[in-house]
PDB file of C-alpha atoms in Angstrom:
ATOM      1  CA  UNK A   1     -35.024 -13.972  25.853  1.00 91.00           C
ATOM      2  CA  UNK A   2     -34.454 -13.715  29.653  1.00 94.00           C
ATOM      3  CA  UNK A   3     -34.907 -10.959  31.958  1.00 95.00           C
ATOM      4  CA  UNK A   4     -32.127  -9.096  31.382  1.00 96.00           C
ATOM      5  CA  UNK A   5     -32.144  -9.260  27.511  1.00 96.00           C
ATOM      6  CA  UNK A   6     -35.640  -8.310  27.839  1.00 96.00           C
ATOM      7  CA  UNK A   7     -34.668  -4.995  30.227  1.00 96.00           C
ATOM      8  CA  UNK A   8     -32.170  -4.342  27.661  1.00 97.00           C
ATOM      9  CA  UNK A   9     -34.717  -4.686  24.926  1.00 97.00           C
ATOM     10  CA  UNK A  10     -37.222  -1.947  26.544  1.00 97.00           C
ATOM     11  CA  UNK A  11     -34.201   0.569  27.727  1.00 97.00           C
ATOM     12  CA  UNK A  12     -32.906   0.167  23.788  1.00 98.00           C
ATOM     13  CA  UNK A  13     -36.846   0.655  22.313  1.00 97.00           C
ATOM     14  CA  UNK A  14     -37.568   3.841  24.996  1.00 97.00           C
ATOM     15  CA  UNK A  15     -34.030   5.458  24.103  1.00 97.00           C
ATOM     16  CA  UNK A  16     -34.407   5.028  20.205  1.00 97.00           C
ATOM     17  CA  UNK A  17     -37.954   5.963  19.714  1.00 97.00           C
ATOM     18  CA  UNK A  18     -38.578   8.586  22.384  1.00 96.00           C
ATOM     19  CA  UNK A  19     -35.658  10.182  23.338  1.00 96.00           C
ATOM     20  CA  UNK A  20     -33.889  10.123  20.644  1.00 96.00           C
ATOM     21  CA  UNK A  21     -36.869  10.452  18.520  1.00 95.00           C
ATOM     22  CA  UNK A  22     -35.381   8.028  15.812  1.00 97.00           C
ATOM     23  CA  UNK A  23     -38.740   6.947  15.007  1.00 95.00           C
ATOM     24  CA  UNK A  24     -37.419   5.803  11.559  1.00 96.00           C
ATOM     25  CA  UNK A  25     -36.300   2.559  13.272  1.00 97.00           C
ATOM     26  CA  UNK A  26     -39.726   1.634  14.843  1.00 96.00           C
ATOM     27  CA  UNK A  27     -39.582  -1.360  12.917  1.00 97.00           C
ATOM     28  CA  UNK A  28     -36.836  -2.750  15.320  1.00 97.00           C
ATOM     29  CA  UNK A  29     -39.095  -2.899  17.987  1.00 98.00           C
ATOM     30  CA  UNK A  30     -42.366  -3.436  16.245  1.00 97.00           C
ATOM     31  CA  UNK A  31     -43.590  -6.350  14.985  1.00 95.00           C
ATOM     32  CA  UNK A  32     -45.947  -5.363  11.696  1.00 94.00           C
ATOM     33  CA  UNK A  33     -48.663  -7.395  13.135  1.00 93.00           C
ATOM     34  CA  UNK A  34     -48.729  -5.335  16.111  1.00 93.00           C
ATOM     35  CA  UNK A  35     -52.099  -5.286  18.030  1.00 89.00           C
ATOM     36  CA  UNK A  36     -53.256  -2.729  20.486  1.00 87.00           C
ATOM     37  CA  UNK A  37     -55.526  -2.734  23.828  1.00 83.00           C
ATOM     38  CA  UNK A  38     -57.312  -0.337  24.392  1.00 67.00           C
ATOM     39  CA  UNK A  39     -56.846   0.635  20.815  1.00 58.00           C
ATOM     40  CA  UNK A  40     -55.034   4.219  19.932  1.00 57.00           C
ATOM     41  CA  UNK A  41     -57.152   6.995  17.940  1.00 59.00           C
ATOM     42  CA  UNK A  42     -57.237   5.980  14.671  1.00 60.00           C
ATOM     43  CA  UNK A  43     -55.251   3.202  12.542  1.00 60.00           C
ATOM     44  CA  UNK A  44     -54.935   0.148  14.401  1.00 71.00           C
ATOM     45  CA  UNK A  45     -52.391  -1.309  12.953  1.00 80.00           C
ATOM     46  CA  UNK A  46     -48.306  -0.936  13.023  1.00 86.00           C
ATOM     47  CA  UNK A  47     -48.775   2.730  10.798  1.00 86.00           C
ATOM     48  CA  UNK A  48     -51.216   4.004  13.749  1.00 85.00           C
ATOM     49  CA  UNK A  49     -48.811   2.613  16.858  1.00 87.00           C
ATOM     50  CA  UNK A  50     -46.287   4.704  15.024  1.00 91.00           C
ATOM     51  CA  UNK A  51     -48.069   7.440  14.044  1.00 89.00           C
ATOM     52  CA  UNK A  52     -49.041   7.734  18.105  1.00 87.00           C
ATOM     53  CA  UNK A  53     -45.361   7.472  18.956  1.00 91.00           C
ATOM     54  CA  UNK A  54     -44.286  10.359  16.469  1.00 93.00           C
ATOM     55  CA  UNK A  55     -47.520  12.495  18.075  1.00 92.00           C
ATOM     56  CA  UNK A  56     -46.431  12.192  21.218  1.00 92.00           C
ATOM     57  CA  UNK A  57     -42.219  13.206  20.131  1.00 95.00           C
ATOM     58  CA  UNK A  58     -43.783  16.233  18.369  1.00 96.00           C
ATOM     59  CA  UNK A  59     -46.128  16.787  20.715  1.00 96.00           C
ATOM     60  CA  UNK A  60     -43.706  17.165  23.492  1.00 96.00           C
ATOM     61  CA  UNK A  61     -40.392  18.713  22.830  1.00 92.00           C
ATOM     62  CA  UNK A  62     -38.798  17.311  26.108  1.00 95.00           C
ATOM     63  CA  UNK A  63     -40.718  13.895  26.025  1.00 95.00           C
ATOM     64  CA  UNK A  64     -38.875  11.708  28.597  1.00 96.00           C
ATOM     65  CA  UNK A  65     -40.081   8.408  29.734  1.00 95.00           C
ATOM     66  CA  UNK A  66     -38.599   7.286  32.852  1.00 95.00           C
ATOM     67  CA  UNK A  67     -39.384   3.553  33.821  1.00 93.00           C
ATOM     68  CA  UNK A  68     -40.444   2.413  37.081  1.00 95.00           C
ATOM     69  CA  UNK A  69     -40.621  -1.174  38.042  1.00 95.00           C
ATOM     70  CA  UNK A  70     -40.375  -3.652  35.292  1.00 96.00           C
ATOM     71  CA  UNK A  71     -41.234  -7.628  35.309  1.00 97.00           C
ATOM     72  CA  UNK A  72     -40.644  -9.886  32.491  1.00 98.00           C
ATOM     73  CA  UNK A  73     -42.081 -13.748  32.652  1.00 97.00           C
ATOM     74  CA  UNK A  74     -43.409 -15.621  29.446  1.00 96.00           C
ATOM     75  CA  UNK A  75     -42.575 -13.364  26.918  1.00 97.00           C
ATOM     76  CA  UNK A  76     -44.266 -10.369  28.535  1.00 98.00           C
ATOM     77  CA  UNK A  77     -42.615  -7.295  29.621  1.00 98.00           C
ATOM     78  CA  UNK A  78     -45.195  -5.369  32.117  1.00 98.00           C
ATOM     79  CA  UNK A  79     -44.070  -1.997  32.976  1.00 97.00           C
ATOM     80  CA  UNK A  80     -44.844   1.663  35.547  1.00 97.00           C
ATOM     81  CA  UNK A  81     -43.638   4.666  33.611  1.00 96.00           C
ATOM     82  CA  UNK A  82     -43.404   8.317  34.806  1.00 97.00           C
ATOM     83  CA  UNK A  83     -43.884  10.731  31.370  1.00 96.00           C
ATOM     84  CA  UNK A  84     -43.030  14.492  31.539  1.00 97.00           C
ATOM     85  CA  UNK A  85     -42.505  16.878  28.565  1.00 97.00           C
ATOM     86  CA  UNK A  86     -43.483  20.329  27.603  1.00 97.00           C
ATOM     87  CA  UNK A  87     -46.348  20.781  25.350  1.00 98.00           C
ATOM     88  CA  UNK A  88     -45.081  22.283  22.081  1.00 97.00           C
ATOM     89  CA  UNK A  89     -46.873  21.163  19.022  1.00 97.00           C
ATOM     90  CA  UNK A  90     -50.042  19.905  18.248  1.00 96.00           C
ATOM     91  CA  UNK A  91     -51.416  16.936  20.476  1.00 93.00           C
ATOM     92  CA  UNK A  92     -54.457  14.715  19.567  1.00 89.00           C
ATOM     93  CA  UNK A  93     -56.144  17.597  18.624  1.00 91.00           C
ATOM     94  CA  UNK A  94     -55.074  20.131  21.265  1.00 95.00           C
ATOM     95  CA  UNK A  95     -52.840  23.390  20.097  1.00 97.00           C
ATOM     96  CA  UNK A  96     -49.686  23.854  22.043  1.00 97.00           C
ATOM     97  CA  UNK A  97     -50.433  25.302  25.352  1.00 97.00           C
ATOM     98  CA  UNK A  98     -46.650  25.498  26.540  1.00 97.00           C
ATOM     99  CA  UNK A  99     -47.536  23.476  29.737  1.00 97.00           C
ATOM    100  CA  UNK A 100     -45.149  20.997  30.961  1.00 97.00           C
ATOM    101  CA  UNK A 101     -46.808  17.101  32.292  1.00 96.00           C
ATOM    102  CA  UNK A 102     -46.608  14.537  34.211  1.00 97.00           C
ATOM    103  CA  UNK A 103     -48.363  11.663  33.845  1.00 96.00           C
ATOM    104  CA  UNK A 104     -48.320   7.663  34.833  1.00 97.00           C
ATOM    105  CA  UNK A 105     -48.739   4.450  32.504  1.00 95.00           C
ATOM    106  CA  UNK A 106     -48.885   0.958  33.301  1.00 96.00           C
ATOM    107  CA  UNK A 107     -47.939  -0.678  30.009  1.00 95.00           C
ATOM    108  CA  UNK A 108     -47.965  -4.639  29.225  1.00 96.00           C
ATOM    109  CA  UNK A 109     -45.959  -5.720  26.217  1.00 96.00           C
ATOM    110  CA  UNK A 110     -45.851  -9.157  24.708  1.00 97.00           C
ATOM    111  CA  UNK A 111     -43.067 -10.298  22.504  1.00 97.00           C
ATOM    112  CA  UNK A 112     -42.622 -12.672  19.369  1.00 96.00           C
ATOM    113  CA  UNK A 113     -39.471 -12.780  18.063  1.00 94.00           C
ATOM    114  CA  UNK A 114     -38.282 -10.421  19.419  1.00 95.00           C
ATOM    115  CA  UNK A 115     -40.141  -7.642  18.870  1.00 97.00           C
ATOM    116  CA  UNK A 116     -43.338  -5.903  19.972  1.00 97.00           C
ATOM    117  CA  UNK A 117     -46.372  -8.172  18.942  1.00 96.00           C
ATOM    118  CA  UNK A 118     -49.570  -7.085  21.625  1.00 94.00           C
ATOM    119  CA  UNK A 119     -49.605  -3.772  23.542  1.00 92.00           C
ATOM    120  CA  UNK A 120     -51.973  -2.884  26.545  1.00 91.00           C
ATOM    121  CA  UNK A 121     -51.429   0.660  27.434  1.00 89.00           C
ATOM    122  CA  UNK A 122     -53.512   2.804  30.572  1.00 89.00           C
ATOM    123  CA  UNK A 123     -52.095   5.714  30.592  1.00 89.00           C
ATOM    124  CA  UNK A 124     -53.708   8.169  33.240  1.00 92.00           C
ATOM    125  CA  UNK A 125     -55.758  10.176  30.261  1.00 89.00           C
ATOM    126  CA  UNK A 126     -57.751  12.176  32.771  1.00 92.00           C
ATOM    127  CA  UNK A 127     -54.246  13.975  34.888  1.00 94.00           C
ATOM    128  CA  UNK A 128     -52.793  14.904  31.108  1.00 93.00           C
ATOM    129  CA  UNK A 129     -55.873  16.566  29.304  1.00 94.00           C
ATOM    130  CA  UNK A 130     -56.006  18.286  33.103  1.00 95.00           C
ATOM    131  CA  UNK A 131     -52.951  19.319  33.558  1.00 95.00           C
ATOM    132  CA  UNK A 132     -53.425  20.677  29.765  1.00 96.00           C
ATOM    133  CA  UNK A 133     -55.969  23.024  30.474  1.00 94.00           C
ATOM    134  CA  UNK A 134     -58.504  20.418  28.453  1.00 94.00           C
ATOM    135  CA  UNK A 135     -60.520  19.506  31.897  1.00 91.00           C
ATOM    136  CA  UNK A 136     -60.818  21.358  34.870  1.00 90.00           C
ATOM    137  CA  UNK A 137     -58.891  20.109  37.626  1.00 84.00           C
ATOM    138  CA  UNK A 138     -61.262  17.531  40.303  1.00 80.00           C
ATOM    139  CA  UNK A 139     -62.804  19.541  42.667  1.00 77.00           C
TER     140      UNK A 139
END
């Protein structure tokens, strides 16, 4: 895969699983060995990377992911992205507090063929459960 394929690749997986919310087809982008770093709350394993996507979908009823800059070398795919959505449903525990986001996540992303194998995610946890109402805001 070069660059390009592999821009294609991530515009395709962030279109069909979290805009779209198709997130029957996770298995496109997936591979079933999948491992995580950090790992997610609960399963990890392919059923708890896809049980975190469908969270955050229902979680959010105007979930957008917009990506920043994006590098690709040696089947890795290292990524900024800019989240908003409004909080309707349940999220990781927290009721729906009708508060619309923003948060950043640098994501890293290794592939084998072609699909999703090893996922690093640092998501900026501390601005969401803030801007939640979870944590008060830094003095």
């Amino acid at each position: 895969m070069n660059t390009e394929q592999a821009r294609e690749f991530y515009r395709q997986y962030l279109d069909t699983l979290y805009h779209e919310r198709r997130i029957s087809e996770f298995p496109r982008f997936f591979h079933e060995s999948v491992v995580v770093h950090p790992p997610f709350p609960g399963e990890l394993s392919f059923a708890g990377v896809r049980g975190a996507t469908q969270m955050l979908v229902e979680g959010f009823s105007d979930f957008r992911v917009t990506p920043g800059p994006f590098l690709y070398a040696d089947n890795m795919i290292a990524a900024r992205l800019t989240v908003t959505g409004t909080h309707t449903g349940p999220y990781m525990g927290i009721p729906p507090t009708g508060k619309k986001i923003q948060a950043v996540a640098h994501t890293h992303y290794r592939l084998h063929e072609g699909k999703i194998a090893e996922l690093w995610d640092c998501t900026d946890a501390l601005s969401l459960l803030q801007q939640l109402g979870v944590l008060p805001p830094m003095p």
